[in-house]
Amino acid sequence: MPLLAALFWLLLGLPVQAATLHVDAALSAPGDVGSTAFPTDAPAREVPLPDEWRNSRPGYAGTLWYRVEFDDDAAALAPDDLMAVYIPHVCANLEVYLNGELLHSGGRMNAPIDDHCNAPQLVTLPTALLRGRANRLDIKVAGHALAQVGARQRAGALSALEIGPQSELAPRRARLAAIQVDAPQAMSATLLLMGGFMFVLGFINRSESHLAYFGALSVGWALIDARGWLRVLPLRPLGHSEAEFLNCAVLGFATWAAVQFLLRYGRGRWRVADLGLPLQCALLALSLMLGGPQRMHRIASLWYLVFGAELAAAAVWHLQRQRGTRQFWLMAAMLGAAALAGAVEAAVQWAGLPQIAAGLAQLLVPLVLALVGLRLVQQHGRALQQHGRALQQAEIGKAELELRVREATAEIERNFHQLAELRVEQVTERERKRIAADLHDDLGAKLLTIVHTSDSERISTLAREALEEMRLSVRGLTGRPVRLADALGDWRAEVVSRLAQAGIEGDWEAPEDLPQMLSARAYVQTTRILREATSNIIKHSGATHCSVSADISAGDFHLAVQDNGDGIAPETEGRLDRGHGLASMKNRAKQLQGQCLVESGRGYGTVIRLTLPLARAVEGP
């Protein structure tokens, strides 16, 4: 208590100087609401100031007049200063008269009375109304009985008065107003904004339900604090008893939110609390309604004891759960400060501590709530940051996984296509082998029979040629590649043999050992081109000599067949191209991405040049 007294004097400023008159007694008399002068006909008595109606006039509610007489000490004033009266506390409203003239009115004096209980008053005393001696200062106070209010600070009362220079009293009034009006207004706005934000966070994130309860607690306490600095009720038809009822009901709601916050923040949940606290709020409202306005203070005081016990139990449980953690001491300090504020408030209610003590206690609770809110926001921000990093890592992992899935899908598709192509090739290969086997076994056997049994030389020759063509087709169908050296050997044997049979001298010039391979298709098509060229020489050229040369240059296979025959006349070149297979030779070369050129002149013979790219010639059919 000495600490509170020292803080009280520090906040109010320096002691009153000699020029200021301290008034600690007044003449008091009851009056009616409509009176405008001190009731001289009413029984008056002298009362000490401060005067609390619960002590001087128990159960009294309505209008009470106070009269003070003082002398004007004009010599003590500065030339540009005025006299004023400073009233630290009046509840609930007042009018000030000087020598019968109204100087100041706080507003509505009949129900619902405007509330100035927390607002200190400073009323200027005009020099024109002051007399040298025996000035009468009348103060008309409208208030409520203690039984009709939920808190002692809102019962009818008038504090001691200070009469003196306005320049000295104004700073004291400003300091007290800052404590009891301005600071609570700022704290209420802060708690309202912060509470709304926290409630939304907790409502969205159900796993952090303690944030929603803390938000509800902050909003509720902001409404409770507003009852202290609001001079005019927001809803004008709302009477005094209704306002007191709502204030107590909001306090029950705030207790519900505070207990649940301490439980949920400690990672605990009691079904008894989940069901009992809402039921308690309903019982509070029911008890206040049944008790009526004349028992408001008694019923509210009992509920204050219940609320205090519940909050103390929840705080002890919460600290037990937080023991050993980093936030234990922080929460212990904040809960201790809140407990101190509750103890001071209880002392104000039951021990009659000064009004300033209640104001300081009421400031301490929202300050603690603001600090706890900042701590929760910090923790939630850190959790959001960690969640953001985890989400970022998850997004990165998801992107990497999607990339791997796409790569795996593409690989599977490629493998599927390869398997499909391989399957097609396998089926095609089997079908080729089947057809080749059928040709060899059936058609080949029949042609061979014709060759050996026919009496006609022409038929035997045609059958032999058909048999050779069939064998060549079968070789192409089997798809087996051929070494280029072996192919040149086969071609040499066949060409030279055919030329010799036709009486034409043949020369063959080619490298002996060529490691390159020819696909079955390239071998078959080249064989047919070479056969066609040989047939044309034998049948149409009239040549006596033919030379065949083969070599490899710049990755291409070159084959040239040259005779010394008559050549191809220009006027018959078109007919020869259509009738003697020159076009088919060129088409076969084109199918192998090569070319077949024919050079001829009358009297100079004919040259057929075949060029095949080995890169294509070694591919499969």
Coordinates of C-alpha atoms in Angstrom, one line a residue:
M1 CA 0.0 0.0 0.0
P2 CA 2.8 2.5 0.6
L3 CA 4.0 1.9 -3.0
L4 CA 0.5 2.7 -4.3
A5 CA 0.4 5.9 -2.2
A6 CA 3.8 7.0 -3.5
L7 CA 2.7 6.3 -7.0
F8 CA -0.5 8.2 -6.3
W9 CA 1.3 11.4 -5.3
L10 CA 3.8 11.0 -8.1
L11 CA 1.0 10.9 -10.7
L12 CA -0.9 13.7 -9.2
G13 CA 2.1 16.0 -9.1
L14 CA 3.5 18.2 -6.3
P15 CA 1.7 18.9 -3.1
V16 CA -0.9 21.7 -3.1
Q17 CA 0.6 25.1 -2.6
A18 CA -0.6 27.6 0.1
A19 CA -2.6 29.5 -2.5
T20 CA -4.9 26.5 -3.0
L21 CA -7.7 25.9 -0.5
H22 CA -8.3 22.3 0.4
V23 CA -12.0 21.7 1.3
D24 CA -12.6 18.6 3.3
A25 CA -16.1 19.4 4.7
A26 CA -19.4 20.6 3.2
L27 CA -23.0 21.2 4.1
S28 CA -25.2 18.5 2.6
A29 CA -28.9 18.3 2.0
P30 CA -31.1 16.2 -0.3
G31 CA -33.0 17.8 -3.1
D32 CA -35.1 16.9 -6.1
V33 CA -33.9 16.5 -9.7
G34 CA -35.5 19.7 -11.0
S35 CA -34.2 22.1 -8.2
T36 CA -31.7 24.8 -9.2
A37 CA -30.7 26.1 -5.8
F38 CA -29.5 24.7 -2.5
P39 CA -32.7 23.5 -0.6
T40 CA -32.7 25.7 2.4
D41 CA -35.9 24.1 3.7
A42 CA -34.5 20.6 3.7
P43 CA -32.7 19.1 6.7
A44 CA -29.0 19.9 6.1
R45 CA -26.0 18.6 7.9
E46 CA -22.2 18.9 7.6
V47 CA -20.4 15.9 6.2
P48 CA -16.7 15.3 5.7
L49 CA -15.2 15.1 2.2
P50 CA -14.8 12.7 0.5
D51 CA -18.4 11.8 1.1
E52 CA -19.5 8.3 0.1
W53 CA -23.3 7.9 0.2
R54 CA -23.1 4.3 1.4
N55 CA -21.6 5.6 4.6
S56 CA -23.3 9.0 5.1
R57 CA -26.7 8.1 3.6
P58 CA -27.0 4.3 3.2
G59 CA -29.4 3.3 0.5
Y60 CA -29.9 6.9 -0.8
A61 CA -30.2 7.4 -4.5
G62 CA -31.1 10.6 -6.4
T63 CA -29.9 14.2 -6.0
L64 CA -27.8 15.5 -3.1
W65 CA -26.6 19.1 -2.7
Y66 CA -23.3 20.2 -1.2
R67 CA -22.5 23.8 -0.1
V68 CA -19.1 25.2 0.6
E69 CA -18.2 28.8 1.6
F70 CA -14.9 30.4 0.9
D71 CA -13.2 33.8 0.6
D72 CA -11.7 35.1 -2.6
D73 CA -7.9 35.7 -2.2
A74 CA -7.4 37.7 -5.4
A75 CA -4.0 38.9 -4.3
A76 CA -2.6 35.4 -4.7
L77 CA -3.6 35.2 -8.3
A78 CA -1.4 36.0 -11.3
P79 CA -2.7 38.9 -13.4
D80 CA -3.8 36.6 -16.2
D81 CA -5.0 33.7 -14.0
L82 CA -8.5 32.7 -12.8
M83 CA -9.8 30.8 -9.8
A84 CA -11.1 27.3 -10.3
V85 CA -12.5 24.4 -8.3
Y86 CA -11.0 21.0 -8.9
I87 CA -13.1 17.9 -8.1
P88 CA -11.1 14.6 -8.5
H89 CA -14.2 12.4 -8.2
V90 CA -17.9 12.8 -8.4
C91 CA -20.4 10.1 -9.2
A92 CA -22.4 10.0 -11.2
N93 CA -23.1 13.6 -12.5
L94 CA -23.0 17.1 -11.2
E95 CA -24.0 20.8 -11.6
V96 CA -21.9 23.6 -10.1
Y97 CA -23.3 26.9 -8.9
L98 CA -21.4 30.0 -7.7
N99 CA -23.3 32.5 -5.6
G100 CA -26.6 31.1 -7.1
E101 CA -25.4 31.2 -10.8
L102 CA -25.0 27.9 -12.8
L103 CA -21.4 27.6 -13.9
H104 CA -21.2 24.0 -15.2
S105 CA -23.4 21.1 -16.0
G106 CA -22.3 17.5 -16.6
G107 CA -25.3 16.7 -18.7
R108 CA -28.4 14.7 -17.9
M109 CA -29.2 14.6 -14.2
N110 CA -32.3 12.4 -14.3
A111 CA -32.4 8.8 -15.4
P112 CA -30.5 7.7 -17.3
I113 CA -27.8 9.9 -15.6
D114 CA -24.7 10.7 -17.6
D115 CA -21.7 9.1 -16.0
H116 CA -18.7 11.1 -14.9
C117 CA -17.5 8.8 -12.1
N118 CA -14.0 8.4 -13.6
A119 CA -13.7 11.9 -15.1
P120 CA -12.1 14.5 -12.8
Q121 CA -13.8 17.9 -13.1
L122 CA -12.2 21.4 -13.3
V123 CA -14.7 24.3 -13.2
T124 CA -13.5 27.9 -13.7
L125 CA -14.9 30.4 -11.3
P126 CA -15.5 33.7 -13.2
T127 CA -14.1 36.8 -11.5
A128 CA -17.3 38.7 -12.1
L129 CA -19.3 36.3 -9.9
L130 CA -16.7 36.2 -7.0
R131 CA -17.2 38.3 -3.9
G132 CA -14.4 39.2 -1.6
R133 CA -15.8 37.2 1.3
A134 CA -18.4 34.4 1.9
N135 CA -18.7 33.0 -1.6
R136 CA -21.1 30.1 -1.8
L137 CA -20.2 27.2 -4.0
D138 CA -23.1 24.8 -4.4
I139 CA -22.6 21.4 -6.1
K140 CA -25.6 19.4 -7.1
V141 CA -24.8 15.7 -7.4
A142 CA -27.0 13.0 -8.9
G143 CA -26.0 9.4 -8.0
H144 CA -27.0 5.8 -7.3
A145 CA -27.1 3.8 -4.1
L146 CA -24.4 1.2 -3.5
A147 CA -27.0 -1.6 -3.8
Q148 CA -27.8 -0.5 -7.4
V149 CA -24.3 -0.7 -8.8
G150 CA -21.9 -3.6 -9.5
A151 CA -18.8 -1.8 -8.4
R152 CA -18.3 0.6 -5.4
Q153 CA -16.6 3.2 -7.7
R154 CA -20.0 3.8 -9.4
A155 CA -22.0 4.5 -6.2
G156 CA -22.9 8.1 -5.3
A157 CA -19.9 10.1 -3.9
L158 CA -18.2 13.4 -3.9
S159 CA -14.4 13.8 -3.2
A160 CA -12.6 16.6 -1.4
L161 CA -12.4 19.8 -3.3
E162 CA -9.5 22.1 -4.2
I163 CA -10.2 25.8 -4.8
G164 CA -7.3 27.9 -6.2
P165 CA -5.5 29.2 -9.3
Q166 CA -6.5 27.4 -12.4
S167 CA -2.9 27.3 -13.6
E168 CA -2.0 25.1 -10.6
L169 CA -5.1 22.8 -10.7
A170 CA -5.3 22.2 -14.5
P171 CA -2.1 20.0 -14.7
R172 CA -3.3 17.9 -11.8
R173 CA -6.7 17.4 -13.4
A174 CA -5.0 16.5 -16.8
R175 CA -2.7 13.9 -15.1
L176 CA -5.6 12.2 -13.3
A177 CA -7.7 12.3 -16.5
A178 CA -4.9 10.7 -18.4
I179 CA -4.9 7.8 -15.9
Q180 CA -8.6 7.4 -15.5
V181 CA -10.0 8.4 -19.0
D182 CA -7.4 8.8 -21.7
A183 CA -5.3 5.7 -21.0
P184 CA -8.3 3.4 -20.6
Q185 CA -9.7 4.7 -23.9
A186 CA -6.4 3.9 -25.7
M187 CA -6.2 0.5 -24.0
S188 CA -9.8 -0.3 -24.9
A189 CA -9.2 0.5 -28.5
T190 CA -6.0 -1.6 -28.5
L191 CA -7.7 -4.6 -26.9
L192 CA -10.6 -4.3 -29.2
L193 CA -8.5 -4.4 -32.4
M194 CA -6.1 -7.0 -31.1
G195 CA -8.9 -9.2 -29.7
G196 CA -10.8 -9.1 -33.0
F197 CA -7.6 -10.1 -34.8
M198 CA -6.8 -12.9 -32.4
F199 CA -10.3 -14.2 -32.4
V200 CA -10.3 -14.5 -36.3
L201 CA -6.9 -16.3 -36.1
G202 CA -8.2 -18.8 -33.6
F203 CA -11.5 -19.3 -35.4
I204 CA -9.8 -20.0 -38.7
N205 CA -7.2 -22.3 -37.2
R206 CA -9.2 -24.6 -34.9
S207 CA -6.0 -26.3 -33.6
E208 CA -5.0 -22.9 -32.0
S209 CA -8.3 -22.4 -30.2
H210 CA -6.6 -20.6 -27.3
L211 CA -6.2 -17.6 -29.7
A212 CA -9.9 -17.3 -30.2
Y213 CA -10.5 -17.4 -26.4
F214 CA -7.8 -14.8 -25.8
G215 CA -9.4 -12.6 -28.5
A216 CA -12.8 -13.0 -26.8
L217 CA -11.2 -12.1 -23.4
S218 CA -9.6 -9.0 -24.9
V219 CA -12.8 -7.8 -26.5
G220 CA -14.8 -8.5 -23.3
W221 CA -12.3 -6.5 -21.2
A222 CA -12.4 -3.6 -23.7
L223 CA -16.2 -3.5 -23.2
I224 CA -15.8 -3.6 -19.4
D225 CA -13.2 -0.8 -19.5
A226 CA -15.5 1.3 -21.7
R227 CA -18.0 1.4 -18.9
G228 CA -15.5 3.4 -16.9
W229 CA -14.8 6.2 -19.4
L230 CA -18.1 6.3 -21.4
R231 CA -20.0 9.3 -20.1
V232 CA -23.1 8.8 -22.2
L233 CA -24.4 5.3 -22.8
P234 CA -24.4 4.3 -26.5
L235 CA -28.0 3.3 -26.4
R236 CA -29.9 6.2 -24.9
P237 CA -33.0 4.3 -23.8
L238 CA -30.7 1.9 -21.9
G239 CA -31.1 2.7 -18.2
H240 CA -28.7 2.5 -15.3
S241 CA -29.8 -1.0 -14.1
E242 CA -29.6 -2.4 -17.6
A243 CA -26.1 -1.0 -18.1
E244 CA -25.0 -2.5 -14.7
F245 CA -26.6 -5.9 -15.7
L246 CA -24.7 -5.9 -19.1
N247 CA -21.5 -4.9 -17.4
C248 CA -21.7 -7.9 -15.0
A249 CA -22.8 -10.2 -17.8
V250 CA -19.8 -9.2 -19.9
L251 CA -17.5 -9.8 -16.9
G252 CA -18.9 -13.4 -16.7
F253 CA -18.2 -13.8 -20.4
A254 CA -14.7 -12.5 -20.0
T255 CA -14.1 -14.9 -17.1
W256 CA -15.3 -17.8 -19.3
A257 CA -12.9 -16.8 -22.0
A258 CA -10.0 -16.3 -19.6
V259 CA -10.3 -19.7 -18.0
Q260 CA -10.6 -21.4 -21.3
F261 CA -7.6 -19.5 -22.6
L262 CA -5.5 -20.7 -19.7
L263 CA -6.6 -24.2 -20.2
R264 CA -6.2 -24.4 -24.0
Y265 CA -2.9 -22.5 -23.9
G266 CA -1.7 -25.1 -21.5
R267 CA -2.8 -27.8 -23.9
G268 CA -5.5 -29.0 -21.7
R269 CA -9.3 -29.4 -22.1
W270 CA -11.8 -30.1 -19.4
R271 CA -15.3 -31.2 -20.4
V272 CA -16.5 -29.8 -17.1
A273 CA -15.2 -26.4 -18.1
D274 CA -16.6 -26.6 -21.6
L275 CA -20.1 -27.2 -20.2
G276 CA -19.9 -25.4 -16.9
L277 CA -18.6 -22.0 -18.0
P278 CA -21.5 -21.3 -20.4
L279 CA -23.9 -22.5 -17.8
Q280 CA -22.3 -20.2 -15.3
C281 CA -22.9 -17.2 -17.6
A282 CA -26.5 -18.2 -17.8
L283 CA -26.8 -18.5 -14.0
L284 CA -25.2 -15.1 -13.6
A285 CA -27.7 -13.5 -15.8
L286 CA -30.6 -15.4 -14.1
S287 CA -29.4 -14.4 -10.6
L288 CA -29.1 -10.7 -11.5
M289 CA -32.6 -10.7 -13.0
L290 CA -34.1 -12.5 -10.0
G291 CA -32.3 -10.3 -7.5
G292 CA -33.4 -7.1 -9.2
P293 CA -31.7 -3.6 -9.3
Q294 CA -31.8 -3.2 -5.5
R295 CA -29.5 -6.3 -5.0
M296 CA -27.1 -5.7 -7.8
H297 CA -24.1 -5.0 -5.7
R298 CA -24.5 -7.9 -3.3
I299 CA -25.1 -10.5 -6.1
A300 CA -22.3 -9.0 -8.2
S301 CA -19.8 -9.2 -5.3
L302 CA -20.6 -12.9 -4.7
W303 CA -20.0 -13.6 -8.4
Y304 CA -16.7 -11.6 -8.3
L305 CA -15.5 -14.0 -5.6
V306 CA -16.5 -17.0 -7.7
F307 CA -14.7 -15.5 -10.8
G308 CA -11.6 -14.8 -8.8
A309 CA -11.4 -18.3 -7.4
E310 CA -11.9 -19.8 -10.9
L311 CA -9.2 -17.6 -12.4
A312 CA -6.8 -18.3 -9.6
A313 CA -7.3 -22.1 -10.0
A314 CA -6.9 -21.9 -13.8
A315 CA -3.7 -19.8 -13.4
V316 CA -2.2 -22.2 -10.9
W317 CA -3.0 -25.2 -13.3
H318 CA -1.6 -23.3 -16.2
L319 CA 1.7 -22.5 -14.4
Q320 CA 2.0 -26.1 -13.4
R321 CA 1.7 -27.2 -17.0
Q322 CA 4.2 -24.6 -18.1
R323 CA 6.8 -25.4 -15.5
G324 CA 10.2 -26.1 -17.0
T325 CA 9.4 -24.3 -20.3
R326 CA 10.9 -21.0 -21.5
Q327 CA 7.6 -19.1 -21.2
F328 CA 7.0 -20.1 -17.5
W329 CA 8.5 -17.1 -16.0
L330 CA 6.9 -14.7 -18.5
M331 CA 3.5 -16.1 -17.9
A332 CA 4.1 -16.2 -14.1
A333 CA 5.0 -12.5 -14.1
M334 CA 2.0 -11.6 -16.2
L335 CA -0.4 -13.7 -14.2
G336 CA 1.1 -12.3 -11.0
A337 CA 0.5 -8.7 -12.2
A338 CA -3.1 -9.6 -13.1
A339 CA -3.5 -11.1 -9.6
L340 CA -2.1 -7.9 -8.0
A341 CA -4.6 -5.9 -10.0
G342 CA -7.4 -8.1 -8.8
A343 CA -6.3 -7.8 -5.2
V344 CA -6.2 -4.0 -5.5
E345 CA -9.6 -4.0 -7.0
A346 CA -10.9 -6.2 -4.2
A347 CA -9.4 -3.8 -1.7
V348 CA -11.1 -0.9 -3.4
Q349 CA -14.4 -2.7 -3.2
W350 CA -14.3 -3.9 0.4
A351 CA -11.6 -1.8 2.1
G352 CA -12.3 1.6 0.6
L353 CA -9.0 2.4 -1.0
P354 CA -8.8 5.7 -3.0
Q355 CA -10.3 5.9 -6.4
I356 CA -6.9 6.4 -8.0
A357 CA -5.9 2.9 -6.8
A358 CA -8.8 1.4 -8.7
G359 CA -7.8 3.4 -11.8
L360 CA -4.2 2.0 -11.6
A361 CA -5.5 -1.5 -11.1
Q362 CA -7.8 -1.2 -14.1
L363 CA -4.9 -0.1 -16.2
L364 CA -2.7 -3.0 -15.2
V365 CA -5.1 -5.7 -16.5
P366 CA -5.3 -4.4 -20.1
L367 CA -1.6 -3.8 -20.0
V368 CA -1.0 -7.4 -19.1
L369 CA -3.5 -8.5 -21.8
A370 CA -1.6 -6.4 -24.4
L371 CA 1.7 -8.0 -23.4
V372 CA 0.3 -11.5 -23.6
G373 CA -1.3 -10.7 -26.9
L374 CA 2.1 -9.5 -28.3
R375 CA 3.6 -12.7 -27.0
L376 CA 1.0 -14.8 -28.7
V377 CA 1.3 -12.9 -32.0
Q378 CA 5.1 -13.4 -31.8
Q379 CA 4.6 -17.1 -31.2
H380 CA 2.0 -17.4 -33.9
G381 CA 4.2 -15.4 -36.3
R382 CA 7.1 -17.8 -35.6
A383 CA 4.8 -20.7 -36.1
L384 CA 3.6 -19.2 -39.4
Q385 CA 7.2 -18.6 -40.5
Q386 CA 8.0 -22.3 -39.7
H387 CA 4.9 -23.4 -41.4
G388 CA 5.8 -21.2 -44.4
R389 CA 9.2 -22.7 -44.6
A390 CA 7.7 -26.2 -44.3
L391 CA 5.2 -25.3 -47.0
Q392 CA 7.9 -23.9 -49.2
Q393 CA 9.9 -27.1 -48.8
A394 CA 6.8 -29.1 -49.5
E395 CA 6.2 -27.1 -52.7
I396 CA 9.8 -27.6 -53.7
G397 CA 9.5 -31.3 -53.0
K398 CA 6.2 -31.4 -54.8
A399 CA 7.7 -29.8 -57.9
E400 CA 10.7 -32.2 -57.8
L401 CA 8.3 -35.1 -57.4
E402 CA 6.1 -33.9 -60.3
L403 CA 9.3 -33.5 -62.4
R404 CA 10.4 -37.0 -61.5
V405 CA 6.9 -38.3 -62.2
R406 CA 6.9 -36.6 -65.6
E407 CA 10.3 -38.0 -66.4
A408 CA 9.3 -41.4 -65.2
T409 CA 6.1 -41.1 -67.3
A410 CA 8.0 -40.1 -70.3
E411 CA 10.5 -43.0 -69.8
I412 CA 7.6 -45.4 -69.4
E413 CA 6.0 -44.1 -72.6
R414 CA 9.3 -44.4 -74.4
N415 CA 9.8 -47.9 -73.1
F416 CA 6.2 -48.7 -74.0
H417 CA 6.7 -47.4 -77.5
Q418 CA 10.0 -49.3 -77.8
L419 CA 8.3 -52.4 -76.5
A420 CA 5.4 -51.9 -78.9
E421 CA 7.8 -51.4 -81.8
L422 CA 9.9 -54.4 -80.7
R423 CA 6.7 -56.4 -80.5
V424 CA 5.7 -55.2 -84.0
E425 CA 9.2 -56.1 -85.3
Q426 CA 9.0 -59.4 -83.6
V427 CA 5.6 -60.2 -85.1
T428 CA 6.8 -58.8 -88.5
E429 CA 9.9 -60.9 -88.3
R430 CA 8.0 -64.1 -87.5
E431 CA 5.6 -63.3 -90.4
R432 CA 8.5 -62.8 -92.7
K433 CA 10.1 -66.0 -91.7
R434 CA 6.8 -67.8 -92.1
I435 CA 6.3 -66.4 -95.6
A436 CA 9.9 -67.1 -96.5
A437 CA 9.5 -70.7 -95.2
D438 CA 6.3 -71.1 -97.2
L439 CA 8.0 -69.8 -100.4
H440 CA 11.0 -71.9 -99.9
D441 CA 9.2 -75.1 -99.0
D442 CA 6.3 -74.9 -101.4
L443 CA 7.0 -72.6 -104.3
G444 CA 10.8 -73.3 -104.3
A445 CA 10.2 -77.1 -104.4
K446 CA 7.8 -76.7 -107.3
L447 CA 10.1 -74.5 -109.3
L448 CA 13.0 -76.8 -108.8
T449 CA 10.8 -79.7 -110.0
I450 CA 10.0 -77.8 -113.2
V451 CA 13.7 -77.0 -113.7
H452 CA 14.6 -80.7 -113.6
T453 CA 11.6 -82.2 -115.3
S454 CA 10.6 -79.8 -118.1
D455 CA 11.5 -80.9 -121.6
S456 CA 11.4 -77.3 -122.8
E457 CA 14.7 -75.4 -122.4
R458 CA 12.8 -72.1 -122.3
I459 CA 10.5 -73.3 -119.5
S460 CA 13.5 -74.6 -117.6
T461 CA 15.3 -71.3 -118.0
L462 CA 12.3 -69.3 -116.8
A463 CA 11.8 -71.7 -113.9
R464 CA 15.5 -71.3 -112.9
E465 CA 15.2 -67.5 -113.1
A466 CA 12.0 -67.6 -111.1
L467 CA 13.7 -69.8 -108.5
E468 CA 16.7 -67.4 -108.2
E469 CA 14.3 -64.5 -107.8
M470 CA 12.3 -66.4 -105.2
R471 CA 15.5 -67.2 -103.3
L472 CA 16.5 -63.6 -103.4
S473 CA 13.1 -62.5 -102.0
V474 CA 13.3 -65.2 -99.3
R475 CA 16.7 -63.8 -98.3
G476 CA 15.2 -60.3 -98.1
L477 CA 12.3 -61.6 -96.0
T478 CA 14.6 -63.3 -93.5
G479 CA 16.2 -59.9 -92.8
R480 CA 19.7 -61.2 -92.1
P481 CA 22.4 -58.7 -93.0
V482 CA 25.2 -59.6 -95.4
R483 CA 28.9 -58.7 -95.3
L484 CA 29.7 -56.4 -98.2
A485 CA 32.6 -58.6 -99.2
D486 CA 30.4 -61.7 -99.4
A487 CA 27.8 -59.7 -101.4
L488 CA 30.4 -58.6 -103.9
G489 CA 31.5 -62.2 -104.2
D490 CA 28.0 -63.4 -105.0
W491 CA 27.4 -60.5 -107.4
R492 CA 30.7 -61.2 -109.2
A493 CA 30.0 -64.9 -109.6
E494 CA 26.5 -64.2 -111.0
V495 CA 27.4 -61.3 -113.4
V496 CA 30.6 -62.9 -114.8
S497 CA 28.8 -66.2 -115.3
R498 CA 25.9 -64.6 -117.1
L499 CA 28.1 -62.5 -119.3
A500 CA 30.2 -65.5 -120.2
Q501 CA 27.2 -67.5 -121.2
A502 CA 26.2 -64.6 -123.5
G503 CA 29.7 -64.5 -125.1
I504 CA 30.6 -61.2 -123.5
E505 CA 33.9 -60.7 -121.9
G506 CA 33.6 -59.5 -118.3
D507 CA 36.0 -57.7 -115.9
W508 CA 35.4 -57.3 -112.2
E509 CA 37.3 -54.9 -110.0
A510 CA 36.5 -54.5 -106.3
P511 CA 38.4 -54.5 -102.9
E512 CA 38.8 -58.0 -101.5
D513 CA 38.1 -57.5 -97.8
L514 CA 35.4 -55.1 -96.8
P515 CA 34.1 -55.3 -93.2
Q516 CA 31.0 -53.3 -93.8
M517 CA 27.6 -55.0 -93.6
L518 CA 24.6 -54.6 -95.9
S519 CA 21.1 -54.9 -94.7
A520 CA 19.0 -57.6 -96.3
R521 CA 16.9 -54.9 -98.1
A522 CA 20.0 -53.2 -99.5
Y523 CA 21.4 -56.5 -100.7
V524 CA 18.2 -57.5 -102.4
Q525 CA 17.7 -54.2 -104.1
T526 CA 21.3 -53.9 -105.2
T527 CA 21.2 -57.5 -106.6
R528 CA 18.1 -56.6 -108.6
I529 CA 19.6 -53.4 -110.0
L530 CA 22.8 -55.3 -111.0
R531 CA 20.7 -58.1 -112.6
E532 CA 18.6 -55.6 -114.5
A533 CA 21.8 -53.9 -115.7
T534 CA 23.3 -57.2 -116.8
S535 CA 20.1 -58.2 -118.6
N536 CA 20.0 -55.0 -120.5
I537 CA 23.7 -55.4 -121.6
I538 CA 23.1 -59.0 -122.8
K539 CA 19.8 -58.3 -124.6
H540 CA 20.1 -54.8 -126.0
S541 CA 23.6 -53.3 -126.0
G542 CA 25.4 -55.6 -128.6
A543 CA 28.5 -55.2 -126.5
T544 CA 31.5 -57.6 -126.5
H545 CA 33.0 -56.3 -123.3
C546 CA 31.6 -55.3 -119.9
S547 CA 33.5 -54.0 -116.8
V548 CA 32.2 -53.8 -113.3
S549 CA 33.9 -51.8 -110.6
A550 CA 33.0 -51.3 -106.9
D551 CA 34.6 -49.2 -104.2
I552 CA 33.9 -47.2 -101.0
S553 CA 34.4 -43.4 -100.9
A554 CA 33.3 -40.8 -98.4
G555 CA 31.1 -43.3 -96.6
D556 CA 29.2 -44.2 -99.8
F557 CA 29.2 -47.5 -101.8
H558 CA 29.9 -47.0 -105.5
L559 CA 29.1 -49.5 -108.2
A560 CA 29.7 -48.9 -111.9
V561 CA 28.7 -51.1 -114.8
Q562 CA 30.1 -50.1 -118.2
D563 CA 29.8 -51.8 -121.7
N564 CA 31.2 -51.0 -125.1
G565 CA 27.9 -51.6 -126.9
D566 CA 25.9 -49.4 -129.2
G567 CA 24.6 -47.2 -126.4
I568 CA 21.1 -45.8 -126.2
A569 CA 19.8 -43.6 -129.0
P570 CA 18.1 -40.4 -127.9
E571 CA 15.0 -41.2 -129.8
T572 CA 14.6 -44.6 -128.1
E573 CA 15.8 -43.5 -124.6
G574 CA 12.2 -42.9 -123.4
R575 CA 11.0 -46.3 -124.7
L576 CA 14.0 -48.1 -123.2
D577 CA 13.4 -46.3 -119.9
R578 CA 9.9 -47.7 -119.8
G579 CA 10.5 -51.1 -121.2
H580 CA 13.9 -52.2 -120.0
G581 CA 13.8 -51.4 -116.3
L582 CA 15.9 -48.3 -116.1
A583 CA 13.1 -46.6 -114.2
S584 CA 12.8 -49.5 -111.8
M585 CA 16.6 -49.4 -111.2
K586 CA 16.4 -45.7 -110.3
N587 CA 13.4 -46.3 -108.1
R588 CA 15.2 -49.1 -106.2
A589 CA 18.2 -46.8 -105.6
K590 CA 15.9 -44.0 -104.5
Q591 CA 14.3 -46.3 -101.9
L592 CA 17.8 -46.8 -100.4
Q593 CA 18.4 -43.0 -100.3
G594 CA 20.9 -43.5 -103.1
Q595 CA 20.9 -42.8 -106.8
C596 CA 21.3 -44.6 -110.1
L597 CA 22.7 -42.6 -113.1
V598 CA 22.7 -43.8 -116.7
E599 CA 25.3 -42.3 -119.1
S600 CA 25.1 -43.4 -122.8
G601 CA 26.0 -42.2 -126.2
R602 CA 25.7 -43.6 -129.7
G603 CA 28.9 -45.6 -130.4
Y604 CA 30.3 -45.1 -126.9
G605 CA 28.4 -47.7 -124.9
T606 CA 26.5 -47.3 -121.7
V607 CA 27.6 -46.6 -118.0
I608 CA 25.3 -47.3 -115.1
R609 CA 26.5 -45.7 -111.8
L610 CA 24.9 -46.8 -108.5
T611 CA 25.7 -44.8 -105.3
L612 CA 24.4 -46.0 -101.9
P613 CA 25.1 -44.3 -98.5
L614 CA 26.4 -47.0 -96.3
A615 CA 24.7 -45.4 -93.3
R616 CA 21.4 -46.3 -94.8
A617 CA 22.6 -49.5 -96.5
V618 CA 23.5 -51.1 -93.1
E619 CA 20.0 -50.4 -91.6
G620 CA 17.5 -53.1 -91.2
P621 CA 14.6 -53.5 -93.7

